[in-house]
XYZ file of N, CA and C in Angstrom:
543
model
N 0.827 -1.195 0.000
C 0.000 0.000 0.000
C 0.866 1.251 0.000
N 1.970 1.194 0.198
C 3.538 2.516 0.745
C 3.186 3.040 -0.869
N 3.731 1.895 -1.882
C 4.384 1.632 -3.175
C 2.790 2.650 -4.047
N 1.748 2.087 -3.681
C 0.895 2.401 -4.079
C 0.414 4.046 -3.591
N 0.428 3.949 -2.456
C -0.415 5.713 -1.851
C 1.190 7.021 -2.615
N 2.450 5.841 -2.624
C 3.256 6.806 -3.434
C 2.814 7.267 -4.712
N 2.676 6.381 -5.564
C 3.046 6.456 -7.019
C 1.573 7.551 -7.188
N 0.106 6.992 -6.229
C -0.744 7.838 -6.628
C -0.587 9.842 -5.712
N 0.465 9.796 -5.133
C 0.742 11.122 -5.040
C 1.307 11.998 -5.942
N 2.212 11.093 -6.404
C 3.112 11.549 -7.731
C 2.553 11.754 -8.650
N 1.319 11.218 -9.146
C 0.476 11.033 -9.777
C -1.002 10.710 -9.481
N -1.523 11.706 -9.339
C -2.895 11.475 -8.831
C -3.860 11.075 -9.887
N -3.757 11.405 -11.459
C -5.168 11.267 -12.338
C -3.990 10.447 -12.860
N -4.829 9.389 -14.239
C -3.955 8.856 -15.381
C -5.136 8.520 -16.362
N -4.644 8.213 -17.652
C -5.240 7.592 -18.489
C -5.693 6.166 -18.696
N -4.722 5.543 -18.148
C -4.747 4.236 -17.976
C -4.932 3.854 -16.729
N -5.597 2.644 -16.312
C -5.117 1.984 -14.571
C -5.109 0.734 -14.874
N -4.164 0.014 -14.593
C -3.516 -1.519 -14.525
C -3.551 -1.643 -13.111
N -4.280 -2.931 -12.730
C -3.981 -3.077 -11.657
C -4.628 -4.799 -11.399
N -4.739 -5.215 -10.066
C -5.164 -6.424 -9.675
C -6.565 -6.485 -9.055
N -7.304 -6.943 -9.210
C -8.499 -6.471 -8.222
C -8.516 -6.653 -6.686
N -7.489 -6.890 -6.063
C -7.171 -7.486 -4.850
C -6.457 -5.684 -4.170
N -5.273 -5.471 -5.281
C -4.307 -4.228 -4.790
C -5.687 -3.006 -5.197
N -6.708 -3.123 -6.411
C -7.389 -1.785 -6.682
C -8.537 -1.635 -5.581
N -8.987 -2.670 -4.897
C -9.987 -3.176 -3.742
C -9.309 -2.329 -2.589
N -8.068 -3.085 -2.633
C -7.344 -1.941 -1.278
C -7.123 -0.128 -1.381
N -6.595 0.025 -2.287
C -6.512 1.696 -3.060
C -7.981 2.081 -2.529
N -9.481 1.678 -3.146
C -10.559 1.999 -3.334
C -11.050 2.143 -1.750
N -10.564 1.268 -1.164
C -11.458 0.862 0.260
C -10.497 1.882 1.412
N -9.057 2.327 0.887
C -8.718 3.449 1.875
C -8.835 4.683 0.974
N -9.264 4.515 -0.075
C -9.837 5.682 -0.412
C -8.371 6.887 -0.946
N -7.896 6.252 -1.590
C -6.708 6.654 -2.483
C -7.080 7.327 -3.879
N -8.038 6.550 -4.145
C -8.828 7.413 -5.615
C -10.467 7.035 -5.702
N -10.697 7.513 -6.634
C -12.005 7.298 -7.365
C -11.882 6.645 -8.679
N -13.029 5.890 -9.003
C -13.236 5.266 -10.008
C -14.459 6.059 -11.060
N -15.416 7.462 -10.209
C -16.218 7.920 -11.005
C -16.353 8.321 -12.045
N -14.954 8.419 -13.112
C -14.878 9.508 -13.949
C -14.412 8.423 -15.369
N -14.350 7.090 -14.857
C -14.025 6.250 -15.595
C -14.467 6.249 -17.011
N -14.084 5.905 -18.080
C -14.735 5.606 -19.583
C -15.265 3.685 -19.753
N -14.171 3.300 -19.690
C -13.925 1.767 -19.710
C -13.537 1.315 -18.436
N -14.292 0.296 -18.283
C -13.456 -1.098 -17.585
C -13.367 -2.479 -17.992
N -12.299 -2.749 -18.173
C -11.369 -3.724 -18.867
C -11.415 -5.132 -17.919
N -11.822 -5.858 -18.217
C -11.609 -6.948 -17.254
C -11.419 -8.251 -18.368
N -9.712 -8.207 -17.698
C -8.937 -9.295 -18.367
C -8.818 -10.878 -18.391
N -8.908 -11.993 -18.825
C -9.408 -13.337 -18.498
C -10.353 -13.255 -17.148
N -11.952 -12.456 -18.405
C -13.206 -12.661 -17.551
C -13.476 -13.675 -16.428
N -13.623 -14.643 -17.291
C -14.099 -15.743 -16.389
C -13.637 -16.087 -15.043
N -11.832 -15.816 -14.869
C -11.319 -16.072 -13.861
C -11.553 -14.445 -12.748
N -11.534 -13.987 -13.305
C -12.256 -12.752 -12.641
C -13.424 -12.689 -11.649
N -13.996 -13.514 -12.513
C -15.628 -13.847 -12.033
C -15.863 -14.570 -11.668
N -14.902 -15.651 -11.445
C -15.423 -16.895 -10.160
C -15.566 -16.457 -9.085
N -15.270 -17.005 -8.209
C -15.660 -17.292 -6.847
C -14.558 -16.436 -6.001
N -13.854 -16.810 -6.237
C -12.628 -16.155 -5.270
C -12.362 -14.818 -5.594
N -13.143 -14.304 -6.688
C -12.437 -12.822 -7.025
C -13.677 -11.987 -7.120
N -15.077 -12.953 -7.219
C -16.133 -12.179 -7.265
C -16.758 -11.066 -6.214
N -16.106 -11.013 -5.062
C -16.558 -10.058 -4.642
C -15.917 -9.358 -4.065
N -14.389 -8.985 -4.892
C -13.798 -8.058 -5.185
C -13.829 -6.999 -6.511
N -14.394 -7.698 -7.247
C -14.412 -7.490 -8.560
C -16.131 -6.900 -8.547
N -17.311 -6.938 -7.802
C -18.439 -6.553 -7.265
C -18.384 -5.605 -6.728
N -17.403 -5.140 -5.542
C -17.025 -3.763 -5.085
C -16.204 -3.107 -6.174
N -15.396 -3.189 -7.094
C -14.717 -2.270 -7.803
C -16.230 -1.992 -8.938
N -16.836 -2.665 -9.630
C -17.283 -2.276 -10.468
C -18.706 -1.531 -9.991
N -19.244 -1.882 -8.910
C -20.182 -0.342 -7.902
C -19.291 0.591 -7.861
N -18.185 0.859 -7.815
C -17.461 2.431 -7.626
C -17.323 2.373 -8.814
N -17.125 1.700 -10.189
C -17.080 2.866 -11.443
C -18.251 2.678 -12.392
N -19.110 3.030 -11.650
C -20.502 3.435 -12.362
C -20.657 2.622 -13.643
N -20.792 1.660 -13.874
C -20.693 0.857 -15.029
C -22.519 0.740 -15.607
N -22.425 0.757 -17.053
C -23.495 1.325 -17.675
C -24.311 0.239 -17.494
N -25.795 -0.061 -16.805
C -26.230 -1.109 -17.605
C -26.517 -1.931 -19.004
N -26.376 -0.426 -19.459
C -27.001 -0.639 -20.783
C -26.280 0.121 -21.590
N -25.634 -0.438 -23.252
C -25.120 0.748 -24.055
C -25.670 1.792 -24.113
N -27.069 1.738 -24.182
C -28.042 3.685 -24.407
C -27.639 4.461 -23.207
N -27.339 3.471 -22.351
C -27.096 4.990 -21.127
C -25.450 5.141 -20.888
N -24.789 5.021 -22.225
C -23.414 5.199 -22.310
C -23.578 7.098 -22.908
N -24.901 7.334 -23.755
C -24.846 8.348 -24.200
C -25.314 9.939 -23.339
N -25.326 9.811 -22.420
C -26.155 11.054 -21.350
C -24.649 11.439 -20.794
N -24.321 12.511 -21.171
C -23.006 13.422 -20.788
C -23.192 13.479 -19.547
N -24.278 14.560 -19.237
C -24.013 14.811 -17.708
C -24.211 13.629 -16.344
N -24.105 12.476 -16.882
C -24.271 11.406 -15.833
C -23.580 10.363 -16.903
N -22.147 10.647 -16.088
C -21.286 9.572 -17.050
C -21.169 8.434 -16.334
N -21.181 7.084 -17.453
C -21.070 5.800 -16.726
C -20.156 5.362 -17.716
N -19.288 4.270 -17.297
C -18.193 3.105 -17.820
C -18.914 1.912 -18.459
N -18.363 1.790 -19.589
C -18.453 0.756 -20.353
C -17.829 -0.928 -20.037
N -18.509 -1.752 -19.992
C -17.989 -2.884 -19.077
C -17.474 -3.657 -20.596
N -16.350 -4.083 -20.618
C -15.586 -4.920 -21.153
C -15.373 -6.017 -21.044
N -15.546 -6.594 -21.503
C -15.091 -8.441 -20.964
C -14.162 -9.362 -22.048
N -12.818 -9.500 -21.706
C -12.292 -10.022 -21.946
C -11.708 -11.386 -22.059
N -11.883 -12.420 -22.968
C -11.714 -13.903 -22.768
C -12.035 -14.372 -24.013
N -10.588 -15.613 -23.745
C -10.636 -16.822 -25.178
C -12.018 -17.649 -25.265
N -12.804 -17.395 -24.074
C -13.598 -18.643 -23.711
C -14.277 -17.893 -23.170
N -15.880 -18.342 -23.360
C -16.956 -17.939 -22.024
C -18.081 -19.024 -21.650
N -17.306 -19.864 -20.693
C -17.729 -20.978 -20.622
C -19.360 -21.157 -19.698
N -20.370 -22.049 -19.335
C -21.076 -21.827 -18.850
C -21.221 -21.673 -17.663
N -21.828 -20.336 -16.653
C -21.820 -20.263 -15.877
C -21.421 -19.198 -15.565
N -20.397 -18.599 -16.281
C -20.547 -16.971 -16.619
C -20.712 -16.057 -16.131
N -22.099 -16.293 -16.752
C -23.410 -15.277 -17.477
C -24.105 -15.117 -16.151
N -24.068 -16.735 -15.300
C -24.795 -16.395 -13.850
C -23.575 -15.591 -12.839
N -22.434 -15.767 -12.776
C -22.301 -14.568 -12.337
C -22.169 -13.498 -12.539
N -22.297 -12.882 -13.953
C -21.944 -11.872 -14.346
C -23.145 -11.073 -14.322
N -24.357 -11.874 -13.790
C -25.513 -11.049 -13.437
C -25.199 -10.484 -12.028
N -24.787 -10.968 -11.599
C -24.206 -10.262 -10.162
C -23.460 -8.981 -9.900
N -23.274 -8.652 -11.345
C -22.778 -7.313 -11.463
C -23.324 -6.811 -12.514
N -23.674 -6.808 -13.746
C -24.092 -6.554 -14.762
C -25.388 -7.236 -15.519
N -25.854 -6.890 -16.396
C -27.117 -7.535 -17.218
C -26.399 -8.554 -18.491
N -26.332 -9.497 -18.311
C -25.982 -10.866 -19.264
C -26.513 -10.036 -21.023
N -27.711 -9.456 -20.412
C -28.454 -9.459 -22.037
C -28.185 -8.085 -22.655
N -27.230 -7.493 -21.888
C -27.044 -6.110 -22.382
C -25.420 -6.547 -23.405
N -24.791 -7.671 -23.486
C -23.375 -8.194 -23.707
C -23.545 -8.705 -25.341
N -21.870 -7.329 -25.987
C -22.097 -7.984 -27.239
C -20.996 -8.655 -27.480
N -21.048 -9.643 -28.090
C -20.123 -11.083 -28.492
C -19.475 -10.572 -29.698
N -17.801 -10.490 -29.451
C -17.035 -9.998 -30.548
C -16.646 -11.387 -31.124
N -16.102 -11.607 -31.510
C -15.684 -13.318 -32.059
C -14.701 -13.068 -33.538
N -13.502 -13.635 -33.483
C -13.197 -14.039 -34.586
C -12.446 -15.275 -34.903
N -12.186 -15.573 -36.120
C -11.505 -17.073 -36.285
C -10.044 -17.074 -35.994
N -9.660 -15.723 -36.542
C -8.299 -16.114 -36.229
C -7.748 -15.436 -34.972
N -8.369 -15.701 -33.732
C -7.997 -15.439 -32.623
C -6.800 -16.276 -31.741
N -7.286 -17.742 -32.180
C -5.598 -18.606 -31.553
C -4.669 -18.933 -32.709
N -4.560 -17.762 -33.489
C -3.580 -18.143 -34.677
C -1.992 -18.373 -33.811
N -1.584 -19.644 -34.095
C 0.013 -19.013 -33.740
C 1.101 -18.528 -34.975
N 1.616 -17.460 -34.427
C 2.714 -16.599 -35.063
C 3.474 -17.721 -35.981
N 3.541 -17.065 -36.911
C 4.896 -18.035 -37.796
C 5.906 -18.087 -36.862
N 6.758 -16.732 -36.935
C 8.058 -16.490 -36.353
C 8.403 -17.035 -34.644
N 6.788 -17.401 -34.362
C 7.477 -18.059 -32.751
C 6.942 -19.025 -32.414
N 8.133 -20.172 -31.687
C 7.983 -21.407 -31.946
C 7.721 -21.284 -30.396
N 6.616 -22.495 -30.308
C 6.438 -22.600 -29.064
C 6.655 -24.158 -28.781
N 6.729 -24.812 -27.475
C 6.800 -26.249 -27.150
C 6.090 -25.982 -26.094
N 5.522 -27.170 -25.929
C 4.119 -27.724 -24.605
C 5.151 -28.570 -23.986
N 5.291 -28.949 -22.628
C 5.736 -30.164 -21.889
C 5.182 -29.939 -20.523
N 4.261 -31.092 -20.574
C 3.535 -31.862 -19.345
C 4.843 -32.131 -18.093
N 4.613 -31.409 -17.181
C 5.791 -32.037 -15.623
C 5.040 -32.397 -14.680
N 5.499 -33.551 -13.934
C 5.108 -34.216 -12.678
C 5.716 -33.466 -11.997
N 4.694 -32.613 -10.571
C 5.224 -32.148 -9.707
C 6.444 -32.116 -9.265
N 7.428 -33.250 -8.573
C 8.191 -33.528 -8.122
C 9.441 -33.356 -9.199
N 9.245 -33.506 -10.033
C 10.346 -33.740 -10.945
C 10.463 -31.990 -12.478
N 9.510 -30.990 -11.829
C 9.445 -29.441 -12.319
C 10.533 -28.710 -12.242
N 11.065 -29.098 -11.167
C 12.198 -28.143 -11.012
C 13.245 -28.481 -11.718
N 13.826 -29.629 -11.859
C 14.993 -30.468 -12.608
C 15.242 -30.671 -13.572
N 13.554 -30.557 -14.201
C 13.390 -30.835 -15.768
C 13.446 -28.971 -15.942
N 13.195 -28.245 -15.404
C 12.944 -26.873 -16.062
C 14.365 -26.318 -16.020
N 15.643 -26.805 -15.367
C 16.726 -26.318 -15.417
C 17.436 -27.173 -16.464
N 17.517 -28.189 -16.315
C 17.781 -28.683 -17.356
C 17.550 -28.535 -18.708
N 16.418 -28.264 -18.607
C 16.082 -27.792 -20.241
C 16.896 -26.413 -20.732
N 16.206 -25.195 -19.453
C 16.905 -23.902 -19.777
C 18.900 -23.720 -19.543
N 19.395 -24.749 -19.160
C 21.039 -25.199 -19.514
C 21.233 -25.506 -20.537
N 20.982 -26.746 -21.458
C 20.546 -27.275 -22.502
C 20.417 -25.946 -23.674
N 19.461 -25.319 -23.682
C 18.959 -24.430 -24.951
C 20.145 -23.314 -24.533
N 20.366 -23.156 -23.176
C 21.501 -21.880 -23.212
C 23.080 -22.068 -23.954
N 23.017 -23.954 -23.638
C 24.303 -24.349 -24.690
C 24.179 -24.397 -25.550
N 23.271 -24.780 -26.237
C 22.922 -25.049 -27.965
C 23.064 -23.336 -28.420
N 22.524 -22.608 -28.358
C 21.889 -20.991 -28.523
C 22.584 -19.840 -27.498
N 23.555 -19.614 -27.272
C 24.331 -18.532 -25.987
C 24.298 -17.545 -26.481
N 23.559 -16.630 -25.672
C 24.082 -14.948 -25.981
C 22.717 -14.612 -26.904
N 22.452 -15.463 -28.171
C 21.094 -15.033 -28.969
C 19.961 -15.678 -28.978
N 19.504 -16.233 -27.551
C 18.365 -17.657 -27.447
C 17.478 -16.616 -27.609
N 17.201 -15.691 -27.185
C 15.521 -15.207 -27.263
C 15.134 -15.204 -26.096
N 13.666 -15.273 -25.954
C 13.091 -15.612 -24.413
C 12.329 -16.534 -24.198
N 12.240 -16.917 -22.839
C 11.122 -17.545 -22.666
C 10.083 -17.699 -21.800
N 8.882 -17.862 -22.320
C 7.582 -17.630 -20.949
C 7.056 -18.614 -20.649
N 7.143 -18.478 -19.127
C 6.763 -20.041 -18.599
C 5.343 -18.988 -18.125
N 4.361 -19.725 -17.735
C 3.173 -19.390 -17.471
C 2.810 -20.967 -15.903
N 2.524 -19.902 -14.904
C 2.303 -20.598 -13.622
C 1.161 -20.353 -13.352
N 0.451 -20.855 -12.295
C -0.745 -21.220 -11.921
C -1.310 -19.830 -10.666
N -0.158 -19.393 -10.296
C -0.411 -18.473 -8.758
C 1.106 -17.585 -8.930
N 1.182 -16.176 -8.555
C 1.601 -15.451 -8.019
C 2.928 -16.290 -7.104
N 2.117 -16.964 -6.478
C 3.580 -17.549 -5.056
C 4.295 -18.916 -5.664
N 3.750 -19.202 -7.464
C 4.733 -20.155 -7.817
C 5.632 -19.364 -8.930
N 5.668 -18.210 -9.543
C 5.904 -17.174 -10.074
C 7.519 -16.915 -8.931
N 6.950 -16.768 -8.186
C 7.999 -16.436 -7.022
C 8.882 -17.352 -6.629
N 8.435 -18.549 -6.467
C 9.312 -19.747 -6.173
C 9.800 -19.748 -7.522
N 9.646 -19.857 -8.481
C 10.299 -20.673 -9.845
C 11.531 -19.224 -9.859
N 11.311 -17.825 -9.821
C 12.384 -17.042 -9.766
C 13.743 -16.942 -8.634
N 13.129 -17.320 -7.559
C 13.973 -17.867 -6.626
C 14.959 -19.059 -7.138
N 14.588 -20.138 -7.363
C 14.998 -21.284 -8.011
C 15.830 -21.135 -9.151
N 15.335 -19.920 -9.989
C 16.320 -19.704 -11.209
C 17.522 -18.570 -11.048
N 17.429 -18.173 -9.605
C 18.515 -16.907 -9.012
C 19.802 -17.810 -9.284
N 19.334 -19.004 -8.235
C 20.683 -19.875 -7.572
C 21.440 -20.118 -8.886
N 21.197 -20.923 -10.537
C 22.167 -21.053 -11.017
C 22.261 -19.891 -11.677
N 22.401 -18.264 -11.134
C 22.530 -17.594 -12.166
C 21.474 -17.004 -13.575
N 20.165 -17.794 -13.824
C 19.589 -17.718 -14.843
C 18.821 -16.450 -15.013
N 18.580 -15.560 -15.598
C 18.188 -14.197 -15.547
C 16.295 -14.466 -15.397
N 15.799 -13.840 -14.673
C 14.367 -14.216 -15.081
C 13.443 -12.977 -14.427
């Protein structure tokens, strides 16, 4: 909250706000800013947003930025409301029931296109399945391996974790031999 009541002194308005709904819950609830003046709200892999564990954090942020029920009442100047966004590869069932918990299901328009999981020519990706126990050994090994084959011009790479506190462990883990991450 230090990191945060700073940066918004230094900066009190912005164009943008990135944030977590956990850290913008805290900002909102000591009352660090407002959300009234909002245009958009962006809410990034919906669904996980909107389960259970985040739903009623994500219920208090979107009561403080006035979010429209309806596109027609996006147009009345002097009573401005935010446009609700929903973001996701997937909108699987079940949703829609919570997303009535904050919003109207039937007010939601469905963007869709085909080539949404195109993968890139230019970047090669690999899948590999790890047994718990054996994650750590196989993930150094591999990133030793490609650092010998490829030194100095490998590129990067993104591992994608499940939680925040395995994010943290796997960087810890990659301090000890040196590996930049």
């Amino acid at each position: 909250m230090r990191k945060i009541r700073l940066q918004l002194s230094k900066q009190p308005s912005a164009h943008i706000l990135v944030a977590t709904p956990g850290a913008l819950w805290k900002a909102l609830k000591s009352q660090l800013m407002s959300l009234e003046q909002l245009s958009f709200v962006v809410l990034d892999e919906a669904d996980s947003r909107l389960d259970e564990s985040f739903l009623d954090l994500v219920h208090y942020i979107l009561e403080k930025s006035h979010i429209a029920p309806d596109p027609a009442d996006l147009e009345y100047p002097f009573n401005p409301k935010a446009q609700l966004v929903l973001v996701e590869a997937t909108f699987p069932e079940g949703v829609s029931q919570l997303l009535s918990k904050v919003g109207s299901p039937g007010s939601l328009t469905t963007i869709t296109t085909s080539q949404f999981h195109c993968i890139m020519p230019h970047v090669r990706q690999t899948f590999q399945r790890m047994k718990g126990a054996e994650k750590v050994a196989e993930w150094l090994q591999i990133l030793k391996q490609r650092d010998e084959e490829k030194p100095a011009a490998s590129g990067t790479v993104l591992v994608f974790c499940n939680s925040s506190s395995t994010v943290n462990c796997l960087g810890y883990i990659l301090d000890d031999p040196k590996i930049k991450s």
